[in-house]
mmCIF file of C-alpha atoms in Angstrom:
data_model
loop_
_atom_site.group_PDB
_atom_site.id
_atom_site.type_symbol
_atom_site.label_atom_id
_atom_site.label_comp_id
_atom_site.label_asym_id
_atom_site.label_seq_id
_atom_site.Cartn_x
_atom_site.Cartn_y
_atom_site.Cartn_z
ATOM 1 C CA UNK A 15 11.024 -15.452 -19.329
ATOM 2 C CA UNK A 16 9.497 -16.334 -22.891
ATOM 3 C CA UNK A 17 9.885 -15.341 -25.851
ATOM 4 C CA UNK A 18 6.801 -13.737 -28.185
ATOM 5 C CA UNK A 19 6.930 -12.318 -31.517
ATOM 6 C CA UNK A 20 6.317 -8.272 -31.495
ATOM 7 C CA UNK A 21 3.353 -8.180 -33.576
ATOM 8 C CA UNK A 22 1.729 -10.279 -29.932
ATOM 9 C CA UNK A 23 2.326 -7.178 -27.261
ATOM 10 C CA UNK A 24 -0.502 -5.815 -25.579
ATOM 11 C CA UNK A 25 -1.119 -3.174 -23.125
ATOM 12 C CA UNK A 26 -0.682 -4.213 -19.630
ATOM 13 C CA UNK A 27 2.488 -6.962 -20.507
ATOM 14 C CA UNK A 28 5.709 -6.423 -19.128
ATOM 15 C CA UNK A 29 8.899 -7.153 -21.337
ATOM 16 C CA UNK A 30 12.467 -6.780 -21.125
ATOM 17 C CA UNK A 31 14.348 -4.858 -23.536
ATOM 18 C CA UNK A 32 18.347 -3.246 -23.646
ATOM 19 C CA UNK A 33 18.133 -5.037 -20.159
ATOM 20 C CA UNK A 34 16.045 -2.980 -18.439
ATOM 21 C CA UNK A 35 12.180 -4.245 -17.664
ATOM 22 C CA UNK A 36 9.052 -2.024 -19.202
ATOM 23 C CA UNK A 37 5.536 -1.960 -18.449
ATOM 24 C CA UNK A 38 3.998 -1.839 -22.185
ATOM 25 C CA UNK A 39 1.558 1.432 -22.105
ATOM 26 C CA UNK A 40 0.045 1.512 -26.121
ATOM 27 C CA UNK A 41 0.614 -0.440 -28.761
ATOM 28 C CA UNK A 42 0.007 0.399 -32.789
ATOM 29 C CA UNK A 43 0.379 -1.992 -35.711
ATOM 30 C CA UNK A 44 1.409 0.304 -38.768
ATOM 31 C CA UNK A 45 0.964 -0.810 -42.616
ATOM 32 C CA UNK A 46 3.208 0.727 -44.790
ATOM 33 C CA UNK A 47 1.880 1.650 -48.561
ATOM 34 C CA UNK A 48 5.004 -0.290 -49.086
ATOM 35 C CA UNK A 49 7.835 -2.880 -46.998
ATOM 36 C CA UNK A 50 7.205 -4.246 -44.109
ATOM 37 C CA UNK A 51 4.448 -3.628 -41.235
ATOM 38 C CA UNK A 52 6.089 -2.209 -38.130
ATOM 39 C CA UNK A 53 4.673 -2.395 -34.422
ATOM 40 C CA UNK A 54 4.861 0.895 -32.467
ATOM 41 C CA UNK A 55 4.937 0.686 -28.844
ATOM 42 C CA UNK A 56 4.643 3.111 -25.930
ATOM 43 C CA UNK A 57 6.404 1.688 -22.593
ATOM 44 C CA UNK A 58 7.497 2.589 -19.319
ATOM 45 C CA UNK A 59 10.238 1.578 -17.332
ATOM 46 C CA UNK A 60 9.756 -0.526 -14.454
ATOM 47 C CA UNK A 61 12.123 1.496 -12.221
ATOM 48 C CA UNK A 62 12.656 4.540 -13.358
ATOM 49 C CA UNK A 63 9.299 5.247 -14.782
ATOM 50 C CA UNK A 64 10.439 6.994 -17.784
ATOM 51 C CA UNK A 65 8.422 6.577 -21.029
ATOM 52 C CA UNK A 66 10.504 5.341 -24.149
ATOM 53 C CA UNK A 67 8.880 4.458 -27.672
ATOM 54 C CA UNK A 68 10.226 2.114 -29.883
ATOM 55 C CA UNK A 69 9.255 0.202 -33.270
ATOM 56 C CA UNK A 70 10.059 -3.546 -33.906
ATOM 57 C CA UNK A 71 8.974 -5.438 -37.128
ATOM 58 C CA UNK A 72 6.556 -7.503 -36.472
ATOM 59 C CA UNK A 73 8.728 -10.591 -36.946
ATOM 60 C CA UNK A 74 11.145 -9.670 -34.122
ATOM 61 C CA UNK A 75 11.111 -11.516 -31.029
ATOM 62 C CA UNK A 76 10.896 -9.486 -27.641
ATOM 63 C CA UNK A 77 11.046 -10.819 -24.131
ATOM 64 C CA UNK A 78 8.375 -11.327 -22.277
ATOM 65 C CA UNK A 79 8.077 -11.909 -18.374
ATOM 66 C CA UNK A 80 5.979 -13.270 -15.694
ATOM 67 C CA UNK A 81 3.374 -10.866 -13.718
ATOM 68 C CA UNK A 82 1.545 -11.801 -10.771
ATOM 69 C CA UNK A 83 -0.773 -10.138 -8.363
ATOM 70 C CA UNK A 84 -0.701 -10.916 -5.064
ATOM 71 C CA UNK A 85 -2.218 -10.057 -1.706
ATOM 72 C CA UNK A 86 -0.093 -9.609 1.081
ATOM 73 C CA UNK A 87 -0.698 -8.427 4.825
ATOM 74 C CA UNK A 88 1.544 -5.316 6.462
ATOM 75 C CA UNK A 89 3.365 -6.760 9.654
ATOM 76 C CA UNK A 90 5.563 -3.835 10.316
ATOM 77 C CA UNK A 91 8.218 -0.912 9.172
ATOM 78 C CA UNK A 92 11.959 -1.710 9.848
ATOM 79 C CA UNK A 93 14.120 0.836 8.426
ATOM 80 C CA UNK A 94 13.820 1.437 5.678
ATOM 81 C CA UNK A 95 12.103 -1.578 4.620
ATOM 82 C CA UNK A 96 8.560 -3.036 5.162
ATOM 83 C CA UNK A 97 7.820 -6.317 5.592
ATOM 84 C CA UNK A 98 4.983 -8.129 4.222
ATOM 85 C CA UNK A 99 3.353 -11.563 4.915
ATOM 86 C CA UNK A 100 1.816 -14.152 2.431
ATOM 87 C CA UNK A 101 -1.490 -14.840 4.159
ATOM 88 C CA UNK A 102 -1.410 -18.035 3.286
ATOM 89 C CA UNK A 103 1.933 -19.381 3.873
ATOM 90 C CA UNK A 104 3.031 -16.928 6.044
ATOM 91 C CA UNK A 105 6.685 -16.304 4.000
ATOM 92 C CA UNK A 106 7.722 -12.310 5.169
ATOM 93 C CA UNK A 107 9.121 -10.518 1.909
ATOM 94 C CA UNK A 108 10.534 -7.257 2.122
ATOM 95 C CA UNK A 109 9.839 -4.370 0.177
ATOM 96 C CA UNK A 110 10.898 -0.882 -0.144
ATOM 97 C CA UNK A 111 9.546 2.001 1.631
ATOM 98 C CA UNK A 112 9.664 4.026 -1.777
ATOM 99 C CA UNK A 113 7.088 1.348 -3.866
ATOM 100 C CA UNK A 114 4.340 3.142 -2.000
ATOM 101 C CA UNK A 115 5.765 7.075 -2.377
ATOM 102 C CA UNK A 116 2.753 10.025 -0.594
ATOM 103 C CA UNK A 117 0.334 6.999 -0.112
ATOM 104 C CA UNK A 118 3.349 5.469 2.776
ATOM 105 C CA UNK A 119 1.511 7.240 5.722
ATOM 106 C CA UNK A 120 -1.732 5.315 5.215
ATOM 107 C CA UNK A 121 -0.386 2.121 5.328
ATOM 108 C CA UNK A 122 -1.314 0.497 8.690
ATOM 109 C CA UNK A 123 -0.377 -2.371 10.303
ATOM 110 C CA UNK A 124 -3.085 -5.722 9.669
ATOM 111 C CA UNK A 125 -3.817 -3.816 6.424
ATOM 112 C CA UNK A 126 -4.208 -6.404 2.849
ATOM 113 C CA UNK A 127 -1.958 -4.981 0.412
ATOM 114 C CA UNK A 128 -2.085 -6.017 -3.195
ATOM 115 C CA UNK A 129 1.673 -6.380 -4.442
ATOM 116 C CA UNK A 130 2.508 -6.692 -8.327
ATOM 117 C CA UNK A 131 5.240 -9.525 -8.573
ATOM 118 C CA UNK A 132 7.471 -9.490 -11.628
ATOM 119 C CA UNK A 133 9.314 -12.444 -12.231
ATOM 120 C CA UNK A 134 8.755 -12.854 -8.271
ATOM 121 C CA UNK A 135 10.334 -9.347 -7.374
ATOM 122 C CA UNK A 136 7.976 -6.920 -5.993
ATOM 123 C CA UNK A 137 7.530 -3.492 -8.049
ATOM 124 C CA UNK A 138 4.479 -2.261 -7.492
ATOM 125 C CA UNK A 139 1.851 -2.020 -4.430
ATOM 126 C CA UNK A 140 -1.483 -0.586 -4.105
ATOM 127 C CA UNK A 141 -3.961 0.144 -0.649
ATOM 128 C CA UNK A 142 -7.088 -0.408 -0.041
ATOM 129 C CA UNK A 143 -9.169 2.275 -1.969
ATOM 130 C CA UNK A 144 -10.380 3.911 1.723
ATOM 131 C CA UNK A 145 -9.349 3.866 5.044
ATOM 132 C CA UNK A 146 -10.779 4.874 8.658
ATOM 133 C CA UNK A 147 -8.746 7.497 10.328
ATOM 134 C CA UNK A 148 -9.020 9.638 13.744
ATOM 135 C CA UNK A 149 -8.864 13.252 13.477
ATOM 136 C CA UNK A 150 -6.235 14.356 15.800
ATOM 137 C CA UNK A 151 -6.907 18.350 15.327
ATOM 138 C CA UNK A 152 -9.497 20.566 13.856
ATOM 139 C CA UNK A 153 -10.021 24.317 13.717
ATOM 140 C CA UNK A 154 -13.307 25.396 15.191
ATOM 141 C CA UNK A 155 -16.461 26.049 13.210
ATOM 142 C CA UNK A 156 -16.709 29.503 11.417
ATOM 143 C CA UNK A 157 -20.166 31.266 12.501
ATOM 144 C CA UNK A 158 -21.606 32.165 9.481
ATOM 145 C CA UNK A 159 -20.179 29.277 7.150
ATOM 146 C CA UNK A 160 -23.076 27.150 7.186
ATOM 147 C CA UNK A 161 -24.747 28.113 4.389
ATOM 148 C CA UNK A 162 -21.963 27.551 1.819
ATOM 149 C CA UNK A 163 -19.972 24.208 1.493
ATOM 150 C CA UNK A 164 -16.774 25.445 3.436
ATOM 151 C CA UNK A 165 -14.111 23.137 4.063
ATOM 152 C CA UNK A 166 -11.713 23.356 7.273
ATOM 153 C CA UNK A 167 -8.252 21.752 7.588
ATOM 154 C CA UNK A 168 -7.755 18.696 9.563
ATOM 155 C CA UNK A 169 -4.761 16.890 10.816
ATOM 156 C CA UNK A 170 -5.442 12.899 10.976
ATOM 157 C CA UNK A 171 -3.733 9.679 13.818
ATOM 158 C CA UNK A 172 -1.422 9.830 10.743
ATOM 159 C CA UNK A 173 0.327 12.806 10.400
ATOM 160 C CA UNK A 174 -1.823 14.251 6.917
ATOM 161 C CA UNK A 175 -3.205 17.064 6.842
ATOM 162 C CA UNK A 176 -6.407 17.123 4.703
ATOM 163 C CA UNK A 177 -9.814 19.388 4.736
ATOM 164 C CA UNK A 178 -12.835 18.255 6.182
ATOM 165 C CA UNK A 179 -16.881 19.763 6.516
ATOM 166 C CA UNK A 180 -17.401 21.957 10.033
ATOM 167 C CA UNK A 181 -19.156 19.694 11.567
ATOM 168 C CA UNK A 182 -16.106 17.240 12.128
ATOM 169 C CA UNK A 183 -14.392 17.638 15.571
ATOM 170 C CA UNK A 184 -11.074 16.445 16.873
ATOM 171 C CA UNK A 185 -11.603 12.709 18.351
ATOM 172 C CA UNK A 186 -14.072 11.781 15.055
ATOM 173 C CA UNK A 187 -13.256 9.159 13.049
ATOM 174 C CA UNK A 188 -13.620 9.267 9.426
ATOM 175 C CA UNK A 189 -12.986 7.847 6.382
ATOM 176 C CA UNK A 190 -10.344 9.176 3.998
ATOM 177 C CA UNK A 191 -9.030 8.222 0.349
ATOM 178 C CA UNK A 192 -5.315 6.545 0.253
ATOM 179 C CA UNK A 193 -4.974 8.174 -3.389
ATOM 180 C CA UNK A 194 -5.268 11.524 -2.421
ATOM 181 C CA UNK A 195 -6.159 12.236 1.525
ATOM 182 C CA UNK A 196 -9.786 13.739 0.673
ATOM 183 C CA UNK A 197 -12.413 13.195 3.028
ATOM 184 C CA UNK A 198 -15.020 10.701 2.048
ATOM 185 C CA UNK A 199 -18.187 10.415 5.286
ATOM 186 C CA UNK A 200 -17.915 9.744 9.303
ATOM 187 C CA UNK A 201 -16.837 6.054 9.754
ATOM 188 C CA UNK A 202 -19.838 4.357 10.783
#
């Protein structure tokens, strides 16, 4: 931890204040007609997520701690936990099942994981943007749906159910968004 004057927060840093850690969202010098210049700040918290706003004069000290991103490879679910390997020196952390929330069921084993550290604890973890799935069921084409765009729902290897074109059959593979299970093309 270090400490930083207020007036010196930007977007993006992550401080601790009351003893609880925020992610800083907005911040907004303000200039008085008269007294002192204040700094207005927009943060969230760390764990809970809630948003709190709160104005320091600039001269206050706040602070300030250590972010890093970090790439990490899934080795497997145990529990409630899932454990994580450092590619490079091959150290296992564990994380919580709950970091990742509705995006849990694409995470597959082998898969590079990028894992935001804060002051070495992990707190945040994103997926690849896309991933290649196997359609495990499909409801048969409509006759008379070709004309339109029509959509048909789909249940992927993973358990998700998301909607697909009519020409996608059970046993395809395709590729599918992590942030929001929408189709994207065939795997190629």
């Amino acid at each position: 931890m270090a400490k930083m004057q207020a007036n010196q927060m930007r977007a993006g840093m992550v401080i601790e204040f009351e003893g609880q850690r925020y992610t800083i969202l907005k911040q907004n010098i303000m200039i008085p007609g008269k007294g002192a210049a204040v700094i207005q700040v927009e943060m969230r918290n760390v764990k809970t997520g809630a948003k709190k706003d709160q104005r320091w004069r600039t001269a206050d000290t706040v602070e300030r701690l250590e972010t890093a991103d970090e790439e990490f490879t899934f080795s497997y679910a145990e529990g409630e936990q899932l454990v994580l390997m450092h590619p490079e020196t091959y150290e296992q952390t564990h994380v919580s099942k709950d970091i990742l929330g509705d995006r849990l069921p694409f995470l597959v084993e082998g898969m590079t994981v990028n894992v935001r550290l804060i002051e070495g604890e992990p707190v945040a973890m994103t997926l690849p943007e896309s991933v290649v799935l196997e359609v495990t069921e499909a409801d048969p084409v409509v006759k008379g749906q070709t004309a339109s765009s029509s959509y048909k729902p789909a249940i992927l290897s993973n358990g998700v159910k998301t909607m697909v074109p009519p020409f996608v059959t059970a046993g395809d593979k395709i590729v599918v968004k992590t942030e929001d299970a929408s189709y994207v093309e065939r795997a190629k």
